[in-house]
Coordinates of C-alpha atoms and ligand atoms in Angstrom, one line a residue:
M109 CA 109.4 82.3 153.6
I110 CA 112.4 84.2 151.7
L111 CA 111.7 88.0 151.8
G112 CA 109.7 89.1 155.1
C113 CA 108.4 93.4 154.9
I114 CA 107.4 95.3 156.9
A115 CA 105.6 98.3 155.8
D116 CA 104.3 101.2 157.2
D117 CA 100.9 101.6 155.7
F118 CA 98.2 99.7 153.7
T119 CA 98.1 100.7 150.5
G120 CA 102.2 100.6 150.7
A121 CA 102.1 97.2 151.6
T122 CA 99.6 96.7 148.1
D123 CA 102.1 98.5 146.1
L124 CA 105.3 96.4 147.3
A125 CA 103.2 93.0 147.5
N126 CA 102.5 93.7 143.9
T127 CA 105.9 94.5 142.4
L128 CA 106.8 91.6 144.0
T129 CA 104.4 89.5 142.6
R130 CA 104.5 90.9 138.8
R131 CA 108.4 89.9 139.5
G132 CA 107.4 86.3 140.2
M133 CA 107.7 86.3 143.6
H134 CA 104.1 84.7 145.5
T135 CA 103.8 87.2 148.0
V136 CA 100.6 87.5 150.2
Q137 CA 99.7 90.6 152.6
T138 CA 99.2 90.2 156.1
I139 CA 97.0 92.7 157.8
G140 CA 99.4 93.6 161.1
I141 CA 101.4 90.7 162.5
P142 CA 98.9 87.1 162.2
G143 CA 98.3 85.7 165.0
G144 CA 98.9 82.0 163.4
E145 CA 101.0 80.3 161.0
A146 CA 102.8 82.1 158.2
P147 CA 100.9 82.2 154.9
A148 CA 102.7 79.5 152.6
A149 CA 104.7 82.4 150.3
D150 CA 108.0 83.4 149.1
A151 CA 107.6 86.9 150.6
V152 CA 105.1 87.9 153.2
V153 CA 104.5 91.7 153.5
V154 CA 103.1 92.7 156.9
A155 CA 100.8 95.7 156.5
L156 CA 101.4 98.3 160.1
K157 CA 99.5 101.4 160.1
S158 CA 102.7 102.9 161.7
R159 CA 103.3 105.8 159.2
T160 CA 102.4 108.4 161.8
I161 CA 101.9 107.3 165.1
P162 CA 104.0 107.9 167.8
A163 CA 107.8 107.2 166.6
A164 CA 108.5 104.6 169.6
E165 CA 105.1 102.7 169.0
A166 CA 106.1 102.6 165.4
V167 CA 109.6 100.7 166.3
A168 CA 108.0 98.5 168.6
Q169 CA 105.2 97.2 166.0
S170 CA 108.2 97.1 163.6
L171 CA 110.6 95.3 165.9
A172 CA 107.5 92.9 166.4
A173 CA 107.0 92.2 162.8
C174 CA 110.7 91.5 162.4
R175 CA 110.4 88.8 164.7
W176 CA 107.5 87.4 163.5
L177 CA 108.8 87.3 159.6
R178 CA 112.6 85.9 160.9
A179 CA 111.2 83.5 163.5
N180 CA 108.7 81.9 160.0
G181 CA 112.5 82.0 158.0
A182 CA 112.7 85.0 156.6
R183 CA 116.3 85.3 155.3
Q184 CA 116.3 89.1 154.3
I185 CA 113.9 91.9 155.9
F186 CA 112.3 95.2 153.6
F187 CA 111.3 97.8 155.3
K188 CA 108.8 99.4 153.0
Y189 CA 107.4 103.2 153.3
C190 CA 106.3 105.5 150.8
S191 CA 108.0 106.9 147.3
T192 CA 107.2 110.4 148.7
F193 CA 109.4 109.8 151.9
D194 CA 106.3 110.6 154.4
S195 CA 107.3 111.4 157.2
T196 CA 108.2 114.5 160.1
D197 CA 111.3 115.6 161.8
E198 CA 110.0 113.2 164.6
G199 CA 110.3 109.8 162.0
N200 CA 108.8 107.0 161.6
I201 CA 111.7 106.0 159.2
G202 CA 115.0 107.0 160.6
P203 CA 113.8 105.5 163.9
V204 CA 112.7 102.4 162.8
A205 CA 115.4 101.7 160.3
D206 CA 117.8 102.4 162.8
A207 CA 115.7 99.8 165.5
L208 CA 115.6 97.4 162.4
L209 CA 119.2 97.6 161.8
D210 CA 120.1 97.0 165.7
E211 CA 117.6 94.5 165.4
L212 CA 119.5 92.5 162.9
G213 CA 122.8 93.1 164.0
A214 CA 123.4 94.7 160.6
D215 CA 125.6 97.9 160.4
F216 CA 124.4 99.3 156.9
T217 CA 121.5 99.6 155.1
I218 CA 119.8 101.6 152.4
A219 CA 117.3 104.1 151.7
C220 CA 115.5 104.5 147.9
P221 CA 112.3 105.2 147.8
A222 CA 112.3 105.8 143.9
F223 CA 110.0 104.6 142.0
P224 CA 110.0 105.6 138.1
E225 CA 106.9 104.0 136.9
N226 CA 105.1 107.1 138.9
G227 CA 107.8 109.7 138.7
R228 CA 109.4 109.3 141.4
T229 CA 113.5 109.7 140.9
I230 CA 115.9 110.6 143.0
Y231 CA 119.2 112.3 141.8
L232 CA 122.1 113.7 144.2
G233 CA 120.3 112.4 146.7
H234 CA 117.2 114.8 145.8
L235 CA 114.0 113.3 145.2
F236 CA 111.8 114.3 142.4
V237 CA 108.3 113.6 141.9
G238 CA 107.6 113.8 138.0
G239 CA 109.3 117.3 137.3
D240 CA 109.1 118.7 140.7
L241 CA 111.5 118.8 143.8
L242 CA 109.7 117.4 146.4
S243 CA 109.6 120.4 148.2
D244 CA 107.6 121.7 145.4
S245 CA 105.3 118.9 145.1
S246 CA 101.9 118.6 146.3
M247 CA 103.5 116.8 148.8
R248 CA 104.6 120.2 150.7
N249 CA 100.8 120.2 151.8
H250 CA 99.8 116.7 152.8
P251 CA 97.5 116.8 155.8
L252 CA 99.4 114.5 157.7
T253 CA 103.0 114.6 156.6
P254 CA 104.1 118.0 154.8
M255 CA 107.7 117.3 152.8
R256 CA 109.2 120.8 152.9
D257 CA 112.7 119.5 151.8
A258 CA 113.6 117.2 149.0
S259 CA 117.3 116.1 149.9
L260 CA 116.8 112.8 151.5
V261 CA 120.2 112.9 153.2
R262 CA 119.1 115.7 155.0
V263 CA 115.6 114.5 155.9
L264 CA 116.9 111.3 157.0
G265 CA 119.5 112.4 158.7
R266 CA 117.2 114.7 160.9
Q267 CA 115.7 111.6 162.3
S268 CA 118.4 108.8 162.4
K269 CA 121.4 108.7 165.5
H270 CA 123.4 107.8 162.4
K271 CA 125.1 109.2 159.7
V272 CA 123.3 109.2 156.6
G273 CA 125.6 108.8 153.2
L274 CA 124.7 109.0 149.3
V275 CA 125.5 106.8 146.3
P276 CA 125.3 109.2 143.5
Y277 CA 124.0 108.9 140.0
R278 CA 127.7 108.6 138.5
T279 CA 128.1 105.0 140.7
V280 CA 124.5 103.8 140.1
K281 CA 125.2 103.9 136.4
Q282 CA 127.9 102.1 136.4
G283 CA 125.8 98.9 137.7
A284 CA 125.7 96.9 140.3
P285 CA 129.5 96.1 141.7
A286 CA 130.2 99.7 141.5
I287 CA 127.4 99.8 143.7
A288 CA 128.3 97.3 146.3
A289 CA 131.6 98.5 145.9
A290 CA 130.3 102.2 146.9
F291 CA 128.1 99.8 149.8
E292 CA 131.4 99.0 151.7
A293 CA 133.4 102.0 151.6
L294 CA 130.2 103.6 153.6
R295 CA 129.8 101.9 155.5
A296 CA 133.9 101.7 156.2
E297 CA 133.3 105.2 156.9
G298 CA 130.4 104.5 159.5
I299 CA 127.7 105.1 157.4
R300 CA 124.6 103.4 158.3
H301 CA 121.8 104.7 156.2
A302 CA 122.8 105.0 152.5
I303 CA 120.2 107.2 150.1
V304 CA 120.8 106.0 147.0
D305 CA 120.7 108.0 143.3
A306 CA 117.7 105.6 141.1
V307 CA 116.4 107.5 137.8
E308 CA 115.0 104.4 135.8
D309 CA 114.3 100.7 136.7
R310 CA 117.2 99.5 135.5
D311 CA 119.4 101.5 138.1
L312 CA 116.6 99.7 141.1
E313 CA 117.6 96.1 139.0
N314 CA 121.4 96.9 139.8
I315 CA 120.5 98.5 143.2
G316 CA 118.8 95.1 143.9
A317 CA 121.5 93.5 142.9
A318 CA 124.2 95.1 144.9
S319 CA 121.8 94.8 147.9
S320 CA 121.7 90.8 147.9
A321 CA 123.7 90.2 151.0
L322 CA 122.3 93.5 153.3
P323 CA 120.7 91.7 156.3
L324 CA 117.9 94.9 156.1
I325 CA 116.9 97.2 152.9
T326 CA 114.5 100.1 152.9
G327 CA 112.6 102.0 150.7
G328 CA 109.8 102.1 148.1
S329 CA 108.2 99.4 146.2
G330 CA 111.0 100.3 143.6
A331 CA 114.0 98.9 145.8
A332 CA 112.4 95.8 145.6
I333 CA 112.5 95.7 141.8
G334 CA 115.8 93.6 142.0
L335 CA 115.1 91.1 144.7
P336 CA 113.3 88.3 142.8
Q337 CA 116.1 87.8 140.3
N338 CA 118.3 87.0 143.2
Y339 CA 116.6 84.9 144.5
R340 CA 116.1 83.2 141.3
T341 CA 119.4 83.2 140.9
T342 CA 120.5 81.2 144.4
R343 CA 117.5 79.3 143.4
L344 CA 115.7 79.9 145.9
I345 CA 112.5 80.8 144.1
P346 CA 111.8 78.8 140.9
K347 CA 111.0 81.1 137.6
R348 CA 107.5 81.9 137.6
E349 CA 104.5 84.0 135.9
G350 CA 103.3 87.1 137.4
A351 CA 99.7 87.3 139.1
S352 CA 96.7 85.0 138.7
P353 CA 92.8 86.1 137.7
L354 CA 91.1 86.5 141.6
A355 CA 88.1 84.6 142.3
K356 CA 85.4 86.1 141.4
V357 CA 83.1 88.2 144.0
G358 CA 80.3 90.3 142.4
G359 CA 78.0 92.3 143.6
P360 CA 77.7 96.4 144.0
G361 CA 80.9 98.6 144.1
I362 CA 82.2 101.7 146.2
V363 CA 84.5 103.8 146.0
L364 CA 85.3 105.7 149.8
S365 CA 87.9 108.5 149.3
G366 CA 89.7 109.7 152.4
S367 CA 92.9 111.2 150.3
C368 CA 93.6 114.4 150.0
S369 CA 96.5 114.1 147.3
A370 CA 96.8 116.1 144.4
A371 CA 96.1 113.0 141.9
T372 CA 93.1 111.7 144.3
L373 CA 91.3 115.0 143.9
A374 CA 91.2 115.2 140.1
Q375 CA 90.2 111.0 140.4
V376 CA 86.9 112.4 142.7
E377 CA 86.3 115.2 140.3
H378 CA 86.5 112.9 137.1
F379 CA 84.2 110.2 138.9
A380 CA 81.8 112.8 140.0
A381 CA 81.1 114.1 136.6
T382 CA 79.6 110.7 135.4
H383 CA 78.7 108.8 138.6
P384 CA 76.6 109.8 142.3
A385 CA 79.3 111.2 144.8
I386 CA 78.6 113.1 147.9
A387 CA 81.2 114.5 149.7
I388 CA 81.7 113.7 154.4
D389 CA 81.5 117.4 155.3
P390 CA 83.6 117.5 158.9
R391 CA 81.7 119.7 160.6
A392 CA 78.8 117.9 159.9
L393 CA 80.9 115.2 161.2
A394 CA 81.9 116.7 164.5
D395 CA 78.8 118.3 165.6
D396 CA 76.8 114.7 165.3
E397 CA 78.2 111.6 163.8
E398 CA 75.5 109.2 163.5
A399 CA 73.4 111.8 161.9
T400 CA 76.0 112.6 159.2
L401 CA 76.9 109.1 158.6
A402 CA 73.1 107.8 158.7
G403 CA 72.2 110.8 155.9
L404 CA 75.4 109.2 153.8
L405 CA 74.1 105.6 154.0
G406 CA 70.6 106.4 152.8
W407 CA 71.9 108.2 150.2
V408 CA 74.2 105.5 149.2
E409 CA 72.0 102.6 149.8
D410 CA 69.2 104.3 146.9
K411 CA 72.5 105.0 144.4
L412 CA 74.0 101.6 144.7
K413 CA 70.8 99.8 143.6
R414 CA 71.6 100.9 139.9
G415 CA 75.4 101.3 140.0
P416 CA 78.3 102.2 141.7
A417 CA 78.7 105.5 144.1
L418 CA 81.5 107.3 145.7
I419 CA 81.5 108.8 149.0
Y420 CA 84.6 111.7 149.5
A421 CA 86.3 113.6 152.2
S422 CA 88.7 114.8 149.8
A423 CA 89.4 118.3 149.9
P424 CA 91.8 121.0 148.3
H425 CA 94.7 122.0 150.5
E426 CA 92.5 125.3 151.7
K427 CA 89.7 123.3 152.9
V428 CA 91.8 120.9 154.4
A429 CA 93.7 123.8 156.7
E430 CA 90.3 125.2 158.0
V431 CA 89.3 122.1 159.2
Q432 CA 92.6 121.3 160.7
A433 CA 93.1 124.7 162.4
Q434 CA 89.0 123.9 163.7
Y435 CA 89.8 120.7 164.9
G436 CA 93.8 120.0 164.8
R437 CA 95.4 117.5 162.2
E438 CA 95.5 114.6 163.9
K439 CA 91.7 114.8 165.6
A440 CA 90.6 115.9 162.1
G441 CA 92.3 112.9 160.5
A442 CA 91.6 110.6 163.0
M443 CA 87.8 111.3 163.4
I444 CA 87.5 111.3 159.4
E445 CA 88.9 107.8 159.0
H446 CA 86.7 106.6 161.7
A447 CA 83.5 108.2 159.7
I448 CA 85.2 106.6 156.6
A449 CA 85.6 103.0 158.1
R450 CA 82.0 102.9 159.9
L451 CA 81.1 103.7 156.7
A452 CA 82.3 100.6 155.4
R453 CA 81.5 98.5 158.0
A454 CA 77.7 99.1 157.1
L455 CA 78.0 98.9 153.8
A456 CA 80.1 95.5 154.2
A457 CA 76.6 94.8 156.5
R458 CA 74.1 95.4 153.8
G459 CA 76.2 92.9 151.3
V460 CA 78.6 95.5 149.7
R461 CA 81.9 93.5 148.8
R462 CA 83.6 95.4 146.6
F463 CA 85.8 98.2 147.6
V464 CA 87.9 101.0 146.0
I465 CA 89.7 103.1 149.0
A466 CA 91.6 106.2 148.3
G467 CA 94.3 107.0 150.5
G468 CA 97.0 105.2 152.8
E469 CA 95.6 105.9 156.4
T470 CA 91.9 105.4 155.1
S471 CA 92.4 101.9 153.7
G472 CA 94.4 101.1 157.2
A473 CA 90.8 102.2 158.5
V474 CA 88.8 100.6 156.3
V475 CA 90.5 97.3 156.0
S476 CA 90.7 97.5 160.1
A477 CA 86.7 98.2 160.4
L478 CA 86.2 94.9 158.0
K479 CA 88.3 92.9 160.0
V480 CA 90.3 91.6 156.8
D481 CA 93.7 90.2 158.2
A482 CA 95.3 88.5 154.9
L483 CA 94.9 89.7 151.1
E484 CA 95.7 87.5 148.1
I485 CA 97.6 90.0 145.1
G486 CA 96.2 90.0 142.1
P487 CA 96.8 91.9 138.7
Q488 CA 97.5 95.5 138.5
I489 CA 95.3 97.9 138.2
A490 CA 97.7 101.2 137.7
P491 CA 101.1 101.4 138.8
G492 CA 101.5 100.2 142.4
V493 CA 97.9 99.8 142.8
P494 CA 96.8 95.9 141.9
A495 CA 93.1 94.1 142.7
C496 CA 93.1 92.5 146.1
L497 CA 90.7 89.7 147.5
S498 CA 90.8 88.9 151.1
F499 CA 91.2 85.9 152.2
G500 CA 88.5 84.4 155.1
S501 CA 84.9 84.9 155.0
P502 CA 83.1 87.0 153.3
R503 CA 85.6 87.3 150.8
Y504 CA 86.1 91.6 149.6
A505 CA 87.7 92.7 146.6
L506 CA 89.9 95.5 147.3
A507 CA 92.0 98.3 145.4
L508 CA 93.9 99.9 147.7
K509 CA 94.9 102.9 146.7
S510 CA 98.1 105.8 147.9
G511 CA 96.6 109.4 147.4
N512 CA 99.3 109.9 144.6
F513 CA 98.6 107.1 142.8
G514 CA 96.3 106.6 139.3
G515 CA 95.4 108.4 137.0
P516 CA 92.1 110.4 136.5
G517 CA 89.9 107.5 135.6
F518 CA 91.5 105.2 138.0
F519 CA 88.5 105.1 140.6
R520 CA 85.8 103.2 137.2
E521 CA 89.6 101.2 135.9
A522 CA 89.4 99.8 139.6
L523 CA 85.7 99.3 139.6
E524 CA 85.9 97.3 135.7
A525 CA 89.4 95.5 137.2
L526 CA 87.9 94.6 141.1
P527 CA 87.0 90.8 140.3
Ligands
ADP663 P1 97.0 110.0 151.1 O1 97.2 108.4 150.9 O2 96.6 110.6 150.3 O3 98.4 110.4 152.0 P2 95.4 109.5 153.6 O4 94.6 108.6 154.0 O5 97.1 108.6 153.9 O6 95.9 109.6 152.4 O7 95.8 110.9 154.7 C1 94.8 111.6 154.4 C2 94.4 112.4 155.6 O8 94.0 113.5 155.3 C3 93.2 110.9 156.6 O9 94.0 111.0 157.9 C4 91.9 111.7 156.3 O10 91.0 111.4 157.8 C5 92.4 113.5 156.0 N1 91.6 114.2 155.4 C6 90.8 113.6 154.5 N2 90.0 114.6 154.0 C7 90.1 115.7 155.2 C8 89.1 117.0 155.0 N3 88.3 117.4 154.3 N4 90.1 117.7 156.6 C9 91.2 117.3 156.8 N5 91.6 116.1 156.7 C10 91.0 115.5 156.1

């Protein structure tokens, strides 16, 4: 293993594994810290579900993953979080990054969530989602991590015990040596975390080259774009093609959606126009989970005989706010994740092996319920979303989609792309 990665959610982990695979690193994603031996791979991405748990727990899990990765040979550690910097003032990006720096005996890292291919760019430390500041984007109403400040220097500053600085675009555009010099200057000033501006992939390639000697890199999958080239230059990995096709799984395919992000809402509407689709009613779930799930399963079993179907909890912000007001934000989220996980398990027991899951937290819940412990990464379906195949038995074909990824036709595209 050369690169050891810790991802704070499951779809984020596949996004990063997809980037590394496409750029020629043989990458395996594990679900949590593996019990046994490390998989034979250039890069291992340990997927945690630590984005919204209490900060102390996120720190403990991330440190355990870091220790395991290093014990298995990782020379560089990558902490992956969302390209929309999903977090709250309590954490978890700052506390985890601080703890990883201490663990690695390092005094400087970068924080770069830019993902230009998906419209996430950073200019003067401000994160843009498409043409909007993060704080004006649909992320301002995220059910768990509403993002209402676009200045990442400020956002991370509230989470970290250290000083946060900026490598501005005028430096980034000068290339890797200038970026590396800026890192040194900031480090000398006592700054431990530098937000790094990036607006296109070329910037990320240069940032990657400038980060070759950093023990820790933090960011979105974009911050990893330049790393495989570093390892080729130093002959740690050979030149390789991207992803290979996955072994065939076959059988009916189901879409389970627990994401309320804008892109997902459009995907639900688009798919439901031409396919069977049913909504999960959170109130019915709270009143009688057994009966509600039995009803949904009865409905879907019949539909799956004829083709793919969709079960979704996804709802617009106003409806989510009502449900949260009634049950509490975390309780509502956990209740729905639990229900979708149980549906997945029941469908798997009925022989379903092909799953498209929308939502980071939701994917985490489903993958745990299916007892998947590692994933092989296949060809890309949409930027940031590869087709995956679980190891072990039975093998599941999975598309794990982060809320705001994919175009309106994503669900059908994913069902077609899954082996
Ligand atoms: P994303 O990737 O879009 O952030 P996640 O699955 O990570 O999606 O998070 C969405 C959260 O919203 C989950 O905890 C999910 O259970 C919760 N949720 C889904 N539908 C509803 C709803 N109708 N009301 C309240 N919460 C919901």
